[in-house]
């Protein structure tokens, strides 16, 4: 039996969670505010804490920070929120939360997270402070993106190298910037280098710098990106395209914490956190002799995989609306354009080979070219570079647009569930992953719509 603390200002949810935990055989203490939670945890020893994110007065993250400062040993803290975002998930994990879950949370999910929490003896310690939330391109309620947010939060709490993997256009640089923004190095430089865009003969100089006369045209001294990023973060984007001899120098810099500018025999100490990103399979590149195995081991201390957009169906509409809002922002308060039901359906059915970058470009194109307030299916087809479809033959049934919003939402839900099941060939776990929802919710929806 575990001794558990619940901190939540919602009386009904607090009582329901306490009843669930007691039904699982545990003892609970429930309080209604962050201040009460800190005071109670200072007096009693708890095995785990369930902490609401949004509360009046001291919110969940402030409470978590206060618990870190007050307690000699922080128990596993499970942060719960009804309003999840990339920023609050990253910050919660960076501050030492054991997990960050979205409400409502099922009994099975409570049991599963608590079992994991009770196996943990110590929590992740926080380090430093972060600036404002600017993680718009990392938004998304899907399970895949929430796992990315958690990995960013855990990685932001230290300075070890990070390897970010993912297809072109998935947002690997956004991950690197979020790691920097939420780390203790947030007030220090962030420098990004695209290794595939710089010729091999210039990349070494770009990274390590050179002294005057090091080569023809070197009329002055150049510090290089490692020295420019000293104290901060250096992103080596598309590191899989880097030449082997430059890889050897990168490895030495990571091992020794120093660089040698071209044309010089004098080493210069640097304190840089390296984040490497690539769309390539580095293990395959090692086997083919195109990438150093020792460098891969050195970089792959922490890895974060950015899933392609086709695996994040639940994120497509929120991302599209985010990009429309951002496109409208510079236009002096002009309201952002909205998506029609047909446009939303087309977004969900597109393969998105260019991932988030392609989606952003399409939404910016729609903002610039569509003159009316609501983006229709034909507008989107043109923005995607496809011929408009026969609207009469391809549009959803006319009665979709009749009646109240809840009925239309139910019809769209049913369509998405059937489509995900078809794509997953009846595999329910895979269908839930594609939709970005928990399997328990999928089962309930299948029963609700008679698809089980």
Coordinates of C-alpha atoms in Angstrom, one line a residue:
X1 CA 0.0 0.0 0.0
X2 CA 1.4 3.4 -1.0
X3 CA 0.8 6.8 0.7
X4 CA -0.3 9.2 -2.0
X5 CA -0.9 12.9 -2.2
X6 CA -3.6 14.4 -4.5
X7 CA -3.4 18.2 -5.2
X8 CA -6.3 19.5 -7.3
X9 CA -8.7 22.4 -7.0
X10 CA -11.5 20.4 -8.8
X11 CA -13.5 18.9 -5.9
X12 CA -15.3 16.3 -8.1
X13 CA -12.1 15.1 -9.8
X14 CA -10.2 15.1 -6.6
X15 CA -12.7 12.8 -4.9
X16 CA -13.0 10.5 -8.0
X17 CA -9.2 10.1 -8.2
X18 CA -9.0 9.4 -4.4
X19 CA -11.7 6.8 -4.7
X20 CA -9.9 5.2 -7.7
X21 CA -6.6 5.1 -5.8
X22 CA -8.2 3.7 -2.7
X23 CA -9.9 1.1 -4.8
X24 CA -6.5 0.0 -5.9
X25 CA -5.5 -0.5 -2.3
X26 CA -3.6 2.8 -1.6
X27 CA -4.0 5.4 1.1
X28 CA -4.6 9.0 0.0
X29 CA -4.5 12.6 1.3
X30 CA -6.3 15.1 -0.9
X31 CA -5.8 18.9 -0.8
X32 CA -7.3 21.7 -2.9
X33 CA -4.3 24.1 -3.6
X34 CA -0.7 24.1 -4.4
X35 CA 0.2 25.9 -1.1
X36 CA -1.6 23.2 0.9
X37 CA 0.1 20.5 -1.2
X38 CA 3.6 21.9 -0.4
X39 CA 2.7 22.3 3.3
X40 CA 1.3 18.8 3.5
X41 CA 4.3 17.2 1.7
X42 CA 6.6 19.0 4.1
X43 CA 5.0 17.4 7.1
X44 CA 4.4 13.9 5.7
X45 CA 6.3 11.5 3.5
X46 CA 4.5 10.4 0.3
X47 CA 5.3 7.7 -2.1
X48 CA 3.9 9.7 -5.1
X49 CA 2.0 12.9 -5.9
X50 CA -0.8 13.5 -8.3
X51 CA -0.7 17.2 -9.1
X52 CA -3.1 19.3 -11.2
X53 CA -1.5 21.8 -13.6
X54 CA -4.1 24.6 -13.7
X55 CA -5.0 25.9 -10.2
X56 CA -5.8 29.3 -8.9
X57 CA -2.9 30.9 -7.0
X58 CA 0.1 28.6 -7.1
X59 CA -0.3 26.5 -10.3
X60 CA 1.0 23.0 -10.8
X61 CA 4.5 24.0 -12.2
X62 CA 5.0 26.5 -9.4
X63 CA 4.0 23.8 -6.9
X64 CA 6.4 21.3 -8.4
X65 CA 9.2 23.9 -8.2
X66 CA 8.3 24.6 -4.6
X67 CA 8.3 20.9 -3.8
X68 CA 11.8 20.5 -5.4
X69 CA 13.1 23.4 -3.3
X70 CA 11.4 22.3 0.0
X71 CA 11.9 18.5 0.0
X72 CA 15.2 16.6 0.5
X73 CA 13.7 13.8 -1.6
X74 CA 11.1 14.5 -4.2
X75 CA 8.6 11.6 -4.7
X76 CA 7.5 10.8 -8.2
X77 CA 5.1 13.6 -9.3
X78 CA 2.5 12.9 -11.9
X79 CA 1.2 16.2 -13.4
X80 CA -2.4 16.1 -14.7
X81 CA -3.9 18.7 -17.1
X82 CA -7.1 19.2 -19.1
X83 CA -5.2 21.7 -21.3
X84 CA -2.0 20.1 -22.6
X85 CA 0.5 21.9 -24.7
X86 CA 4.1 21.3 -25.8
X87 CA 5.3 24.0 -23.5
X88 CA 3.6 22.8 -20.3
X89 CA 4.6 19.2 -20.9
X90 CA 8.2 20.1 -21.6
X91 CA 8.4 22.4 -18.5
X92 CA 6.8 19.8 -16.3
X93 CA 9.3 17.1 -17.3
X94 CA 12.2 19.5 -17.1
X95 CA 11.2 20.5 -13.6
X96 CA 11.3 16.8 -12.5
X97 CA 7.8 15.5 -13.1
X98 CA 7.7 11.7 -13.4
X99 CA 5.0 11.9 -16.1
X100 CA 2.5 14.4 -17.6
X101 CA -1.0 13.1 -18.4
X102 CA -4.0 14.6 -20.0
X103 CA -7.4 14.5 -18.3
X104 CA -9.7 12.6 -18.2
X105 CA -7.6 9.7 -17.1
X106 CA -8.9 6.2 -16.9
X107 CA -8.6 3.8 -14.0
X108 CA -6.3 1.6 -16.0
X109 CA -4.1 4.5 -16.9
X110 CA -3.9 5.5 -13.2
X111 CA -2.9 2.0 -12.3
X112 CA -0.2 1.9 -15.0
X113 CA 1.4 5.2 -14.3
X114 CA 1.4 4.6 -10.5
X115 CA 3.0 1.2 -10.9
X116 CA 5.8 2.8 -12.9
X117 CA 6.1 5.7 -10.5
X118 CA 6.4 3.5 -7.4
X119 CA 9.3 1.7 -9.1
X120 CA 11.2 4.9 -9.3
X121 CA 13.4 5.7 -6.3
X122 CA 14.5 9.2 -7.3
X123 CA 13.2 11.9 -9.5
X124 CA 14.9 13.9 -12.2
X125 CA 16.4 17.1 -10.7
X126 CA 15.7 20.4 -12.5
X127 CA 18.4 22.7 -13.7
X128 CA 18.0 26.4 -14.6
X129 CA 15.0 28.2 -15.9
X130 CA 13.3 28.5 -19.3
X131 CA 12.0 31.5 -21.2
X132 CA 8.5 31.9 -22.5
X133 CA 6.6 29.2 -24.3
X134 CA 7.4 29.3 -28.1
X135 CA 6.8 25.7 -29.0
X136 CA 4.0 26.3 -31.5
X137 CA 5.4 24.1 -34.2
X138 CA 5.6 21.2 -31.7
X139 CA 1.9 21.4 -30.8
X140 CA -0.3 18.3 -31.1
X141 CA -2.5 16.2 -28.8
X142 CA -1.4 12.9 -30.3
X143 CA 0.3 10.3 -28.1
X144 CA 3.4 10.4 -30.3
X145 CA 3.9 14.1 -29.9
X146 CA 3.3 14.0 -26.1
X147 CA 6.1 11.4 -25.9
X148 CA 8.3 13.9 -27.8
X149 CA 7.5 16.7 -25.4
X150 CA 8.3 14.4 -22.4
X151 CA 11.7 13.4 -24.0
X152 CA 12.5 17.1 -24.6
X153 CA 11.7 17.9 -21.0
X154 CA 13.9 15.1 -19.6
X155 CA 16.8 15.9 -22.0
X156 CA 16.6 19.7 -21.2
X157 CA 17.5 18.9 -17.5
X158 CA 21.1 18.0 -18.4
X159 CA 23.9 18.9 -21.0
X160 CA 24.5 15.5 -22.6
X161 CA 24.5 15.2 -26.4
X162 CA 21.2 14.6 -28.1
X163 CA 20.5 12.9 -31.4
X164 CA 17.2 14.0 -33.1
X165 CA 16.0 11.6 -35.7
X166 CA 13.2 12.0 -38.3
X167 CA 12.2 12.5 -41.9
X168 CA 12.9 15.8 -43.6
X169 CA 10.3 18.4 -42.6
X170 CA 9.2 16.8 -39.3
X171 CA 10.6 19.7 -37.2
X172 CA 14.0 18.4 -35.9
X173 CA 15.3 22.0 -35.6
X174 CA 12.2 22.9 -33.5
X175 CA 13.1 20.1 -31.1
X176 CA 16.6 21.5 -30.8
X177 CA 15.4 25.0 -30.2
X178 CA 12.9 23.8 -27.5
X179 CA 15.7 21.9 -25.8
X180 CA 17.8 25.1 -25.7
X181 CA 14.8 27.2 -24.6
X182 CA 13.9 25.0 -21.7
X183 CA 17.4 24.3 -20.5
X184 CA 19.8 26.1 -18.1
X185 CA 21.6 27.4 -21.3
X186 CA 18.5 29.3 -22.5
X187 CA 20.3 32.7 -22.1
X188 CA 23.3 31.6 -24.0
X189 CA 23.8 31.3 -27.8
X190 CA 21.9 28.9 -30.0
X191 CA 23.8 28.2 -33.3
X192 CA 22.5 26.0 -36.1
X193 CA 24.7 24.6 -38.9
X194 CA 23.3 22.7 -41.9
X195 CA 26.1 20.2 -42.6
X196 CA 24.6 19.2 -46.0
X197 CA 24.4 22.8 -47.3
X198 CA 28.1 23.7 -46.8
X199 CA 30.8 22.2 -49.1
X200 CA 33.1 19.8 -47.3
X201 CA 36.2 22.1 -47.9
X202 CA 34.4 25.0 -46.1
X203 CA 32.6 23.1 -43.3
X204 CA 35.7 22.5 -41.2
X205 CA 36.4 26.2 -41.2
X206 CA 32.7 27.0 -40.5
X207 CA 32.7 24.7 -37.5
X208 CA 36.2 25.1 -36.0
X209 CA 37.3 28.5 -37.3
X210 CA 40.6 29.5 -38.9
X211 CA 43.4 31.9 -38.4
X212 CA 44.7 34.4 -40.9
X213 CA 46.6 32.8 -43.8
X214 CA 45.3 29.3 -43.1
X215 CA 44.3 28.9 -46.7
X216 CA 43.9 31.1 -49.8
X217 CA 41.4 33.8 -49.1
X218 CA 41.8 33.6 -45.3
X219 CA 42.5 37.3 -44.8
X220 CA 41.4 37.4 -41.2
X221 CA 40.6 35.2 -38.2
X222 CA 37.2 33.4 -38.0
X223 CA 36.1 32.0 -34.6
X224 CA 33.8 29.2 -36.0
X225 CA 30.5 27.9 -34.8
X226 CA 31.8 26.0 -31.8
X227 CA 33.3 29.1 -30.3
X228 CA 30.3 31.2 -31.3
X229 CA 28.1 28.7 -29.3
X230 CA 30.3 28.6 -26.3
X231 CA 28.2 28.2 -23.2
X232 CA 25.2 27.4 -25.3
X233 CA 23.9 24.9 -27.8
X234 CA 25.2 23.9 -31.3
X235 CA 22.8 22.1 -33.7
X236 CA 24.6 20.0 -36.3
X237 CA 21.7 19.5 -38.7
X238 CA 21.9 16.7 -41.2
X239 CA 25.1 15.3 -39.6
X240 CA 24.6 12.1 -41.6
X241 CA 25.9 14.1 -44.7
X242 CA 29.2 15.1 -42.9
X243 CA 32.5 13.9 -44.4
X244 CA 34.4 11.3 -42.4
X245 CA 37.5 13.5 -41.7
X246 CA 35.2 16.3 -40.3
X247 CA 33.4 13.6 -38.2
X248 CA 36.8 12.7 -36.6
X249 CA 37.4 16.3 -35.5
X250 CA 33.8 16.5 -34.1
X251 CA 34.5 13.4 -32.1
X252 CA 37.7 14.9 -30.7
X253 CA 35.9 18.1 -29.7
X254 CA 33.2 16.1 -27.9
X255 CA 35.8 14.1 -26.0
X256 CA 38.2 16.9 -25.2
X257 CA 35.9 19.9 -25.0
X258 CA 38.3 21.9 -27.2
X259 CA 38.7 23.0 -30.9
X260 CA 41.8 23.7 -33.0
X261 CA 41.2 26.4 -35.6
X262 CA 42.5 25.7 -39.1
X263 CA 46.1 26.9 -39.5
X264 CA 46.7 26.9 -35.8
X265 CA 48.3 24.5 -33.3
X266 CA 46.7 26.2 -30.3
X267 CA 43.6 24.6 -28.9
X268 CA 40.7 26.6 -27.5
X269 CA 38.5 25.3 -24.7
X270 CA 34.7 25.4 -25.4
X271 CA 31.6 24.5 -23.4
X272 CA 29.0 23.5 -25.9
X273 CA 26.0 21.2 -25.8
X274 CA 25.8 19.4 -29.2
X275 CA 22.5 18.4 -30.7
X276 CA 22.8 16.4 -33.9
X277 CA 19.9 15.8 -36.3
X278 CA 19.5 13.7 -39.3
X279 CA 16.9 12.1 -41.6
X280 CA 19.4 9.2 -42.4
X281 CA 19.7 5.8 -40.8
X282 CA 23.0 6.3 -39.1
X283 CA 23.3 2.6 -38.1
X284 CA 23.1 1.7 -41.8
X285 CA 25.6 4.5 -42.6
X286 CA 28.0 2.9 -40.1
X287 CA 27.7 -0.5 -41.8
X288 CA 28.3 1.1 -45.2
X289 CA 31.4 3.0 -43.9
X290 CA 29.8 6.4 -44.3
X291 CA 29.6 7.3 -40.6
X292 CA 31.9 6.7 -37.7
X293 CA 30.6 4.2 -35.2
X294 CA 32.4 5.9 -32.3
X295 CA 30.9 9.2 -33.2
X296 CA 27.4 7.6 -33.3
X297 CA 27.9 6.2 -29.8
X298 CA 29.1 9.5 -28.6
X299 CA 26.1 11.4 -30.0
X300 CA 23.4 8.9 -29.3
X301 CA 23.4 9.4 -25.5
X302 CA 19.8 10.7 -25.6
X303 CA 17.7 10.3 -28.8
X304 CA 14.4 11.8 -29.8
X305 CA 12.5 10.6 -32.8
X306 CA 10.2 13.0 -34.5
X307 CA 7.3 11.0 -36.0
X308 CA 6.2 11.8 -39.6
X309 CA 2.9 13.7 -39.9
X310 CA 1.2 10.7 -41.5
X311 CA 1.6 9.0 -38.1
X312 CA 0.1 12.0 -36.2
X313 CA -3.5 12.3 -37.7
X314 CA -4.7 13.9 -34.4
X315 CA -2.2 16.7 -34.9
X316 CA -2.9 17.8 -38.4
X317 CA -5.9 20.0 -37.9
X318 CA -4.5 21.8 -34.7
X319 CA -1.2 22.4 -36.6
X320 CA -3.0 23.7 -39.7
X321 CA -5.1 26.1 -37.6
X322 CA -1.9 27.2 -35.8
X323 CA -0.2 28.0 -39.1
X324 CA -3.2 29.9 -40.3
X325 CA -3.2 32.0 -37.1
X326 CA 0.5 32.7 -37.5
X327 CA 0.1 33.7 -41.1
X328 CA -2.6 36.2 -40.2
X329 CA -0.7 37.7 -37.3
X330 CA 1.4 40.2 -39.3
X331 CA -1.7 41.5 -41.2
X332 CA -2.8 44.0 -38.5
X333 CA -5.3 42.0 -36.6
X334 CA -7.0 40.3 -39.5
X335 CA -8.8 37.2 -38.2
X336 CA -7.3 33.9 -39.4
X337 CA -9.0 32.0 -42.1
X338 CA -11.0 28.9 -41.1
X339 CA -11.1 25.4 -42.6
X340 CA -14.4 24.0 -43.9
X341 CA -15.3 20.4 -43.1
X342 CA -14.3 19.3 -46.6
X343 CA -10.9 21.1 -46.3
X344 CA -10.3 19.3 -43.0
X345 CA -11.2 16.0 -44.6
X346 CA -8.7 16.6 -47.4
X347 CA -6.0 17.5 -44.9
X348 CA -6.5 14.2 -43.1
X349 CA -6.4 12.2 -46.3
X350 CA -3.3 13.8 -47.7
X351 CA 0.0 11.7 -47.4
X352 CA 2.2 14.7 -46.4
X353 CA 5.5 13.6 -47.8
X354 CA 7.0 16.9 -46.8
X355 CA 5.6 16.6 -43.2
X356 CA 5.1 19.6 -41.0
X357 CA 7.1 21.9 -43.4
X358 CA 4.7 21.0 -46.2
X359 CA 1.6 21.6 -44.1
X360 CA 3.0 25.0 -43.0
X361 CA 3.7 26.0 -46.6
X362 CA 0.2 24.9 -47.8
X363 CA -1.5 26.9 -45.0
X364 CA 0.6 30.0 -45.8
X365 CA -0.3 29.6 -49.5
X366 CA -4.0 29.3 -48.6
X367 CA -3.8 32.5 -46.4
X368 CA -2.2 34.4 -49.3
X369 CA -4.3 33.1 -52.2
X370 CA -7.8 32.4 -50.8
X371 CA -9.8 35.6 -50.8
X372 CA -12.8 34.3 -48.8
X373 CA -13.0 33.7 -45.0
X374 CA -13.4 29.9 -45.1
X375 CA -11.0 27.7 -47.0
X376 CA -12.9 25.1 -49.0
X377 CA -12.0 21.7 -50.3
X378 CA -11.3 23.1 -53.8
X379 CA -9.1 25.8 -52.4
X380 CA -7.0 23.3 -50.6
X381 CA -6.7 21.0 -53.6
X382 CA -5.3 23.9 -55.6
X383 CA -2.9 24.8 -52.7
X384 CA -1.8 21.2 -52.6
X385 CA -1.1 21.3 -56.4
X386 CA -3.9 18.9 -57.3
X387 CA -6.8 19.4 -59.6
X388 CA -10.0 20.2 -57.8
X389 CA -12.2 17.2 -57.4
X390 CA -15.8 17.0 -58.4
X391 CA -17.4 18.6 -55.4
X392 CA -20.9 17.1 -56.0
X393 CA -19.5 13.6 -56.3
X394 CA -16.8 13.8 -53.6
X395 CA -18.2 16.1 -50.9
X396 CA -19.6 14.6 -47.7
X397 CA -23.4 14.1 -47.6
X398 CA -25.3 17.4 -47.7
X399 CA -26.9 16.7 -44.3
X400 CA -23.5 16.9 -42.6
X401 CA -23.9 20.6 -42.7
X402 CA -27.4 20.6 -41.3
X403 CA -28.3 20.5 -37.7
X404 CA -26.1 21.1 -34.6
X405 CA -22.3 20.9 -34.3
X406 CA -22.2 17.8 -32.0
X407 CA -23.9 15.7 -34.6
X408 CA -21.4 16.8 -37.3
X409 CA -18.5 16.0 -34.9
X410 CA -19.9 12.5 -34.3
X411 CA -20.1 11.9 -38.0
X412 CA -16.5 13.1 -38.5
X413 CA -15.3 10.9 -35.6
X414 CA -17.0 7.9 -37.1
X415 CA -15.4 8.5 -40.5
X416 CA -11.9 8.9 -38.9
X417 CA -12.3 5.8 -36.8
X418 CA -13.4 3.7 -39.8
X419 CA -10.5 5.1 -41.9
X420 CA -7.9 4.4 -39.2
X421 CA -9.1 0.8 -38.7
X422 CA -9.0 0.3 -42.4
X423 CA -5.4 1.6 -42.7
X424 CA -4.4 -0.5 -39.7
X425 CA -6.0 -3.6 -41.3
X426 CA -8.2 -4.0 -38.2
X427 CA -5.4 -3.8 -35.7
X428 CA -7.0 -1.7 -32.9
X429 CA -3.7 -0.8 -31.1
X430 CA -2.3 0.5 -34.4
X431 CA -5.5 2.4 -35.2
X432 CA -5.3 4.1 -31.7
X433 CA -1.7 5.0 -32.3
X434 CA -2.6 6.6 -35.7
X435 CA -5.4 8.6 -34.2
X436 CA -3.2 9.7 -31.2
X437 CA -5.6 8.3 -28.6
X438 CA -5.5 5.7 -25.9
X439 CA -6.8 2.2 -26.7
X440 CA -9.4 2.4 -24.0
X441 CA -10.9 5.5 -25.6
X442 CA -10.8 3.8 -29.0
X443 CA -12.7 0.8 -27.6
X444 CA -15.4 3.1 -26.2
X445 CA -15.7 5.0 -29.4
X446 CA -16.0 1.8 -31.5
X447 CA -18.8 0.6 -29.2
X448 CA -20.5 4.0 -29.3
X449 CA -20.6 4.0 -33.1
X450 CA -21.3 0.3 -33.6
X451 CA -17.9 -0.4 -35.2
X452 CA -16.7 -3.0 -32.7

